[in-house]
XYZ file of N, CA and C in Angstrom:
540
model
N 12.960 -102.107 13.265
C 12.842 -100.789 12.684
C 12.184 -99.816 13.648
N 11.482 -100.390 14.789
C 10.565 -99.325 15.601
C 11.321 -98.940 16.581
N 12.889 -99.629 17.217
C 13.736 -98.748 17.889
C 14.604 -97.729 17.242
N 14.990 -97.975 15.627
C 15.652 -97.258 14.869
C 14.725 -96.163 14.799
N 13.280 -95.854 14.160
C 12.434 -94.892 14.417
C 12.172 -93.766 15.253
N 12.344 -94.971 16.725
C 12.326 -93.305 18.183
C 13.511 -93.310 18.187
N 14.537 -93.876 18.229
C 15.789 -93.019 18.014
C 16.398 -91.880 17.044
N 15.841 -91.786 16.013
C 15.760 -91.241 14.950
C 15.299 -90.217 15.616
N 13.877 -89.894 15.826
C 12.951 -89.057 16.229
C 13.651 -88.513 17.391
N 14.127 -88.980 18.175
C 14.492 -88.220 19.356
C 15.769 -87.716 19.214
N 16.302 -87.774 18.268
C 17.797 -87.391 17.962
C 17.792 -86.023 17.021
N 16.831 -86.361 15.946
C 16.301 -85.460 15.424
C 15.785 -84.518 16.245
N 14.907 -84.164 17.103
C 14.375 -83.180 17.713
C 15.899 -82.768 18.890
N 16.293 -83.533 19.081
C 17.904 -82.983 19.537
C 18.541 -81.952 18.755
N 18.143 -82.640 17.926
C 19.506 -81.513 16.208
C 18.057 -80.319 16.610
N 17.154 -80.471 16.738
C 15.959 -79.131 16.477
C 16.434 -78.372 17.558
N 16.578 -78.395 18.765
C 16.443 -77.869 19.832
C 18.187 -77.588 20.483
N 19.046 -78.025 19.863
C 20.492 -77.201 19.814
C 21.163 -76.353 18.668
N 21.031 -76.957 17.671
C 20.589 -76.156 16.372
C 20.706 -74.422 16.838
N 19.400 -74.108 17.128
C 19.269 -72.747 17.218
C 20.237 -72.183 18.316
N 20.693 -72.985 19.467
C 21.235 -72.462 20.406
C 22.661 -72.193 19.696
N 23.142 -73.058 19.266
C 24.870 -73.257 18.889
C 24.865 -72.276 18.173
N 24.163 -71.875 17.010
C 23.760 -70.902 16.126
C 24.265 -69.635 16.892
N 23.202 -69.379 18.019
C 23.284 -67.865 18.146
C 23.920 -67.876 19.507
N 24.649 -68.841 20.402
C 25.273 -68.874 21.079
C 26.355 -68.839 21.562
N 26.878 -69.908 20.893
C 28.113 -70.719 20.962
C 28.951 -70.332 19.761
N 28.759 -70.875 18.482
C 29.958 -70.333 17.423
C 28.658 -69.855 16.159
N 28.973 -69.247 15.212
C 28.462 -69.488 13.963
C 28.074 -70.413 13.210
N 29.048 -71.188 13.209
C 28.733 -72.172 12.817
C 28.112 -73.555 13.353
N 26.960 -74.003 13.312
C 26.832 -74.731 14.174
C 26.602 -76.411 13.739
N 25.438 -77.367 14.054
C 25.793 -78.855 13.914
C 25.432 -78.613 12.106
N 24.840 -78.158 11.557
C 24.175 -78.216 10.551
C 23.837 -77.077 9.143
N 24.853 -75.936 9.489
C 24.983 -74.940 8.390
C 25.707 -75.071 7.328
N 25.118 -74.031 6.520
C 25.298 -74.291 5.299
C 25.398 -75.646 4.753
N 23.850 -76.505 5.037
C 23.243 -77.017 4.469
C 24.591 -78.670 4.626
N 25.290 -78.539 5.036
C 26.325 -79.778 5.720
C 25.724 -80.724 7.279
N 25.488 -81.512 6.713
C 25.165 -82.541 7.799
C 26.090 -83.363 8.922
N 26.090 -82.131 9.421
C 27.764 -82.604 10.119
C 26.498 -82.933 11.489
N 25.801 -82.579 12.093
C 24.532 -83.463 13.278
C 24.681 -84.169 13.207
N 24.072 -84.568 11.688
C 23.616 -86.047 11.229
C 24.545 -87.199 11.567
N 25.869 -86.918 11.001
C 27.065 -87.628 11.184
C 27.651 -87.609 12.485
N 27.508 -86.521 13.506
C 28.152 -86.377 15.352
C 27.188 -87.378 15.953
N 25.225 -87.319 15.654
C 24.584 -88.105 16.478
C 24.424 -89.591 15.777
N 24.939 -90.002 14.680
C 25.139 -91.591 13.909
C 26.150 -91.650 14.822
N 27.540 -90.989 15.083
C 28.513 -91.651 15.434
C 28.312 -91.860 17.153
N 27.466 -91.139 17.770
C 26.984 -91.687 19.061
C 26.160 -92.465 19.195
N 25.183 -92.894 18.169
C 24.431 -93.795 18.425
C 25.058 -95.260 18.150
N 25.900 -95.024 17.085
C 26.212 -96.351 17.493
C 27.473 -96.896 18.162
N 28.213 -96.044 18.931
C 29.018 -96.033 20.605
C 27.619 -96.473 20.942
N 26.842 -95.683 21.122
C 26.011 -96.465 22.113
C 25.572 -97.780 21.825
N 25.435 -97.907 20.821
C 24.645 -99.049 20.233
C 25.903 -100.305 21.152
N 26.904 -99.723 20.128
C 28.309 -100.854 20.630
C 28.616 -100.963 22.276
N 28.163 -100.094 23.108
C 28.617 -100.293 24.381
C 27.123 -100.617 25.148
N 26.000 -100.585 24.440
C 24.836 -101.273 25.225
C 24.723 -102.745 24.854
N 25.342 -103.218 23.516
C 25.553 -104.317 23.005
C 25.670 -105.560 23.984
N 26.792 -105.223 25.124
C 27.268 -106.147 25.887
C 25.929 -106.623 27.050
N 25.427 -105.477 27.140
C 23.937 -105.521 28.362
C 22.730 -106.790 27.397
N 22.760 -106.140 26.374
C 21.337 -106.767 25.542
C 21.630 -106.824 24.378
N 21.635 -108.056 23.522
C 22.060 -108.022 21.802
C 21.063 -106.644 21.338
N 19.537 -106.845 21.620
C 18.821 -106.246 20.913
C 19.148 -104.755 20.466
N 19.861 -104.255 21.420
C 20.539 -102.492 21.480
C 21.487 -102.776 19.925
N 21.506 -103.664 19.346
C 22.530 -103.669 18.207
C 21.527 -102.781 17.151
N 22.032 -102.378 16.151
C 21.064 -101.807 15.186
C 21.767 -102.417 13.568
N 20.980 -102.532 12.985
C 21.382 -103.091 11.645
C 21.842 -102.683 11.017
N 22.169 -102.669 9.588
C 22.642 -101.516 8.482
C 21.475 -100.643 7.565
N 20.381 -101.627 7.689
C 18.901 -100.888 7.519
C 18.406 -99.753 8.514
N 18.774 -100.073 10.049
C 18.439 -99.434 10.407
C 19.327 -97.969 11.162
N 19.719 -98.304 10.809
C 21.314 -96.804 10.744
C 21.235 -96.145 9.364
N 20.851 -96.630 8.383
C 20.801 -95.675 7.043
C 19.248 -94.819 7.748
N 18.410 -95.745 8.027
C 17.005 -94.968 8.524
C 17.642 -93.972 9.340
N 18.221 -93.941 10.356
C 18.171 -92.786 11.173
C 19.376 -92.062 10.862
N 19.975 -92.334 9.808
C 20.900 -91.565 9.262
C 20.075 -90.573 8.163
N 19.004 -90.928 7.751
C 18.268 -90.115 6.362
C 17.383 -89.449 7.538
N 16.958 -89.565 8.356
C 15.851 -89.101 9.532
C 16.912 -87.559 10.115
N 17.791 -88.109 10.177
C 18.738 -86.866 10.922
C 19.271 -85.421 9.880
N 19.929 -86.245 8.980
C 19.750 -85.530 7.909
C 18.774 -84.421 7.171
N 17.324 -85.067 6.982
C 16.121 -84.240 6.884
C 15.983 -83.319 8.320
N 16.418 -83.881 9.592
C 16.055 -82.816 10.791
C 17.102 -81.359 10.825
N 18.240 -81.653 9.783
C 19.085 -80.793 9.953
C 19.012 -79.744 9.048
N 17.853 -79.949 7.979
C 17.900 -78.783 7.262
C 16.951 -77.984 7.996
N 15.779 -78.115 8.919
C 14.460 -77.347 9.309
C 15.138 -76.210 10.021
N 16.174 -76.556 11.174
C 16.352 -75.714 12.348
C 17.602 -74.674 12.253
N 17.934 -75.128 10.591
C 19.382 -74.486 10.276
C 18.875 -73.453 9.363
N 19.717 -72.829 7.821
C 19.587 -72.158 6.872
C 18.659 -72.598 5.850
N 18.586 -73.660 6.061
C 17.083 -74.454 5.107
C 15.848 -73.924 5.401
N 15.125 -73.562 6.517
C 13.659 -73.024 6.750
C 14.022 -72.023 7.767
N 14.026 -72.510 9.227
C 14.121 -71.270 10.264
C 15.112 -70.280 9.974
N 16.754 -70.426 9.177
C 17.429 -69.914 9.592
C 16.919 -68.339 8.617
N 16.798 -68.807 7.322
C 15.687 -67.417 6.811
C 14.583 -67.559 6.655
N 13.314 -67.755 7.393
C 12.415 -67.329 7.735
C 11.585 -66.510 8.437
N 12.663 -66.514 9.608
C 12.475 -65.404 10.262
C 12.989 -63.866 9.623
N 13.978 -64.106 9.790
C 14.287 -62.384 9.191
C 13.024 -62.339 8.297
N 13.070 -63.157 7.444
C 12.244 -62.924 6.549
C 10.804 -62.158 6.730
N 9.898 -63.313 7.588
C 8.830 -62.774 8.148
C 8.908 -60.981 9.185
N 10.078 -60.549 9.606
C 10.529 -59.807 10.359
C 11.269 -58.695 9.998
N 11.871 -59.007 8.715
C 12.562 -58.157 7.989
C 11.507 -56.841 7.355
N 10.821 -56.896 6.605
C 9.844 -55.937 5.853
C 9.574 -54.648 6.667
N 8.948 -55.304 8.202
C 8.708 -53.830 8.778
C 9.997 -53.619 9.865
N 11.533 -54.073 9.789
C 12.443 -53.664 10.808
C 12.817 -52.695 9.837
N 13.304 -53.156 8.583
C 13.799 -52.320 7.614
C 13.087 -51.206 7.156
N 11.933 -51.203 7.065
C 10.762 -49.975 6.345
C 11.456 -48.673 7.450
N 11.476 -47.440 6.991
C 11.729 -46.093 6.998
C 11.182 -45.067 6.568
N 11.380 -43.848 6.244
C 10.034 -42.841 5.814
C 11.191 -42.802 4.413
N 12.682 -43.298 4.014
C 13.337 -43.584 2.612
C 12.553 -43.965 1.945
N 12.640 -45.221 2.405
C 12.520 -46.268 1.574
C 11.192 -46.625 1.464
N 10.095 -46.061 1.998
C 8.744 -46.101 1.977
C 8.166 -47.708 1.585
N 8.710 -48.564 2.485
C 8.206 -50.021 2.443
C 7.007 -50.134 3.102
N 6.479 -49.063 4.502
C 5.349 -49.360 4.880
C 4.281 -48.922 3.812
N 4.066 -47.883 2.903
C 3.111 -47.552 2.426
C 3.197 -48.371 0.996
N 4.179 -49.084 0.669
C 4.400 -49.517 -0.591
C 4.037 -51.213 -0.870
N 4.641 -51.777 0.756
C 4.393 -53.013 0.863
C 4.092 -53.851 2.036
N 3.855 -52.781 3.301
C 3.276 -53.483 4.603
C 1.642 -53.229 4.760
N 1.282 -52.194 3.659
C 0.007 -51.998 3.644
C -0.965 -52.840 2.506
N -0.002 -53.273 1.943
C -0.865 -54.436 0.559
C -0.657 -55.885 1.187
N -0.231 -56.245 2.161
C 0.493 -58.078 2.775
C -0.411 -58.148 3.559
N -1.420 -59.483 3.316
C -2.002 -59.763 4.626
C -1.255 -59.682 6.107
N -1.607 -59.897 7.060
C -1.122 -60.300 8.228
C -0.548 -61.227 8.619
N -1.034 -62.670 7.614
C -0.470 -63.760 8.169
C 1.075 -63.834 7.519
N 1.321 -63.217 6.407
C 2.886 -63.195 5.808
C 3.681 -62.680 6.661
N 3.818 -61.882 7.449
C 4.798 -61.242 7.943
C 3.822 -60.684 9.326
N 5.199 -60.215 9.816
C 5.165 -60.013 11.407
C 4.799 -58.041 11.562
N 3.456 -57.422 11.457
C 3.669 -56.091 11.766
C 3.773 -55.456 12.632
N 3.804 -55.924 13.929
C 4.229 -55.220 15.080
C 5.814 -54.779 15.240
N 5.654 -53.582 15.364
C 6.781 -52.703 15.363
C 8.043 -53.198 16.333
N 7.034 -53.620 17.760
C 7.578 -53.430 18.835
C 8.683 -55.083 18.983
N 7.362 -55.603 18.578
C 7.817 -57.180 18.340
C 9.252 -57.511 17.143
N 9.356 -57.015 16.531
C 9.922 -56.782 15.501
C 11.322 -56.420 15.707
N 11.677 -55.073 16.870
C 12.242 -54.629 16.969
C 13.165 -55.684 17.905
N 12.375 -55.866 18.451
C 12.686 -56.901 19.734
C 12.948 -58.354 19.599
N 12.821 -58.591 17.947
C 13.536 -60.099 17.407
C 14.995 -59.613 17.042
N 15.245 -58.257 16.661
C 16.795 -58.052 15.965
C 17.406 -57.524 16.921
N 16.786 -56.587 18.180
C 17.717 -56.219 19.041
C 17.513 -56.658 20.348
N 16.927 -57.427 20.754
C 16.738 -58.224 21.813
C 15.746 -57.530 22.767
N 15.325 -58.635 23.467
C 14.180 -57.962 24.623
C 14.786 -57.432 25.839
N 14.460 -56.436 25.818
C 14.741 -56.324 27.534
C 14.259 -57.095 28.667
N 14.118 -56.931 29.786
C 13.939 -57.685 30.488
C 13.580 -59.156 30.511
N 12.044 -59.360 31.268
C 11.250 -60.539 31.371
C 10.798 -61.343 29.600
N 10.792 -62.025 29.469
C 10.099 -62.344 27.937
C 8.259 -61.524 28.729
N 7.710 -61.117 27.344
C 6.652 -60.388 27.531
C 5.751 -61.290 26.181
N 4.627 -62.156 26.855
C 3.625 -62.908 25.679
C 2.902 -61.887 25.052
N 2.818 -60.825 25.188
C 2.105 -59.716 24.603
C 2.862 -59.707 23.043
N 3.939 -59.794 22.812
C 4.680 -59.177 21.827
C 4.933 -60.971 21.042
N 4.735 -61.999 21.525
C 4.935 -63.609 21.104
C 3.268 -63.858 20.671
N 2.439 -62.803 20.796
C 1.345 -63.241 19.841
C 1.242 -62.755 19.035
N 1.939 -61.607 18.499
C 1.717 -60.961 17.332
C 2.674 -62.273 16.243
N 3.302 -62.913 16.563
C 4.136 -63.990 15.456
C 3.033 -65.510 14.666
N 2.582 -65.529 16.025
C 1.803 -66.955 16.072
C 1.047 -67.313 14.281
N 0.184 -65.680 13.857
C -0.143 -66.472 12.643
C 0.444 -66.174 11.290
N 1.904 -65.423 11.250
C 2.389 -65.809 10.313
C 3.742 -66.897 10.605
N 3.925 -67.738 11.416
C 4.397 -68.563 11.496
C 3.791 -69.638 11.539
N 2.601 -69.825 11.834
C 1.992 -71.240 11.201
C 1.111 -71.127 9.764
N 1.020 -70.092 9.697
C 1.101 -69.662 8.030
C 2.326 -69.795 7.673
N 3.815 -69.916 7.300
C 4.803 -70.131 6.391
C 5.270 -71.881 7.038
N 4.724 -72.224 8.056
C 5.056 -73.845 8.616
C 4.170 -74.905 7.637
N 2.499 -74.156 7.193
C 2.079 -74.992 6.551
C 2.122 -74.801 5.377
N 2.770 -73.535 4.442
C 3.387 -73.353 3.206
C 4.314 -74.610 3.392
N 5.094 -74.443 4.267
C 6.426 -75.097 4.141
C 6.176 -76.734 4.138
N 5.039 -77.370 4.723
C 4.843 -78.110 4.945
C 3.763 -78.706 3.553
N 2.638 -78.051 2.817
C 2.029 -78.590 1.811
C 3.317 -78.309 0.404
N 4.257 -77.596 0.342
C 5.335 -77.923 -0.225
C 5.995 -79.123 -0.137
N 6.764 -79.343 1.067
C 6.953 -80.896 1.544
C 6.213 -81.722 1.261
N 5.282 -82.172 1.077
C 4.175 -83.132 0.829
C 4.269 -83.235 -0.739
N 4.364 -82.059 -1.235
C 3.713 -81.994 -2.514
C 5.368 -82.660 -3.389
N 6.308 -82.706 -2.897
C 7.825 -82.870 -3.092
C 7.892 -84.570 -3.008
N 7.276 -84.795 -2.046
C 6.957 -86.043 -1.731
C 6.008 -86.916 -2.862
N 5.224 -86.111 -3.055
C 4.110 -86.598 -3.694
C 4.783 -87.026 -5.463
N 5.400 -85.816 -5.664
C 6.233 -85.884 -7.274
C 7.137 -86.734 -7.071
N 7.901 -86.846 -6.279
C 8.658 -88.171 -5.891
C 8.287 -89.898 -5.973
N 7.284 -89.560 -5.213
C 6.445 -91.060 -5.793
C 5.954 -91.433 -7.271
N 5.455 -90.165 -7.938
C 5.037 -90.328 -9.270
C 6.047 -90.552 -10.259
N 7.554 -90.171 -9.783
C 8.005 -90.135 -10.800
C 9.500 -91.188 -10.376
N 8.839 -91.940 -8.962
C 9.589 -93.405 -8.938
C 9.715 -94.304 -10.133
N 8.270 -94.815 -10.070
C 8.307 -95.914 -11.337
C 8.941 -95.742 -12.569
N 8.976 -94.717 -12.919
C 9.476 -94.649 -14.555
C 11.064 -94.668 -14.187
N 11.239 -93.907 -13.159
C 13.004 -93.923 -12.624
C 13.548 -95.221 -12.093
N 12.898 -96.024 -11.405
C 13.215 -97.519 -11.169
C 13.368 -98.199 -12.180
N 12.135 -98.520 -12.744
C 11.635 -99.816 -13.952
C 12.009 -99.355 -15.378
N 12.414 -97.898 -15.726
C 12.393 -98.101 -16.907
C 13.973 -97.100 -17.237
N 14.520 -96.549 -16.433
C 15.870 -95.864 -16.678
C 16.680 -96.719 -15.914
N 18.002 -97.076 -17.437
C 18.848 -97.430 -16.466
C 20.235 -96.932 -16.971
């Protein structure tokens, strides 16, 4: 189970780190939108080519049926974070309030002036420069104004997760042992 694990893990952070590129790069659609685990299923079906063609070097490269459902449920969960499940609206989200605000629609005096800081992103400049791109050099001046409402909505997102987890366990037993 502990080679099925870092494979998992490292496959997963694969789906994290192309994810966003294919997204805004390459097509629209990318390994994992609209909530379809098509990653999950491209990096299972390479792992186990690989599995099958390292087979001949070393039995141990074989992986079980335990341990292919593991990194099949591991990949799966990695494909909702980096897609339309968390990042893909979170950002606008955090970013949206003050791109959109105008002297219309009076969102700064109505609702960028009552939001802490850590909810959303108020730099103008920064802001501007997530929807219409940066000019030149990347500039860290404008990548610190994000830092604390993004690990503010990572650990929303994350004591949610837990807490999902947590009701899950509680409400195993009665779903195992006593529904059938």
């Amino acid at each position: 189970m502990k080679k099925a694990f870092i494979f998992g893990i490292l496959f997963s952070c694969l789906i994290g780190l192309l994810e966003p590129y294919i997204l805004m790069r390459i097509q629209p659609n990318g390994l994992c939108s609209d909530f379809i685990t098509t990653g999950a299923y491209f990096f299972l079906f390479i792992i186990i080519l690989l599995s099958g063609l390292l087979c001949f070097v070393n039995k141990k490269f074989i992986f079980s049926q335990e341990e292919l459902i593991l990194i099949f449920i591991m990949l799966s969960v990695a494909c909702v974070i980096p897609s339309w499940g968390v990042v893909g609206n979170l950002f606008p989200v955090i970013a949206g309030l003050k791109y959109f605000s105008d002297p219309v629609n009076n969102w700064e005096e109505i609702f960028l002036n009552k939001i802490c800081d850590y909810f959303v992103n108020k730099n103008g400049e920064a802001v501007k420069f997530f929807y219409e791109g940066m000019p030149g050099a990347l500039n860290t001046l404008f990548l610190g104004s994000w830092i604390k409402p993004i690990i503010f909505w990572f650990c929303v997102i994350f004591v949610f997760s837990f807490l999902s987890i947590c009701i899950s366990v509680i409400l195993r037993k009665q779903w195992v042992e006593n529904e059938k």
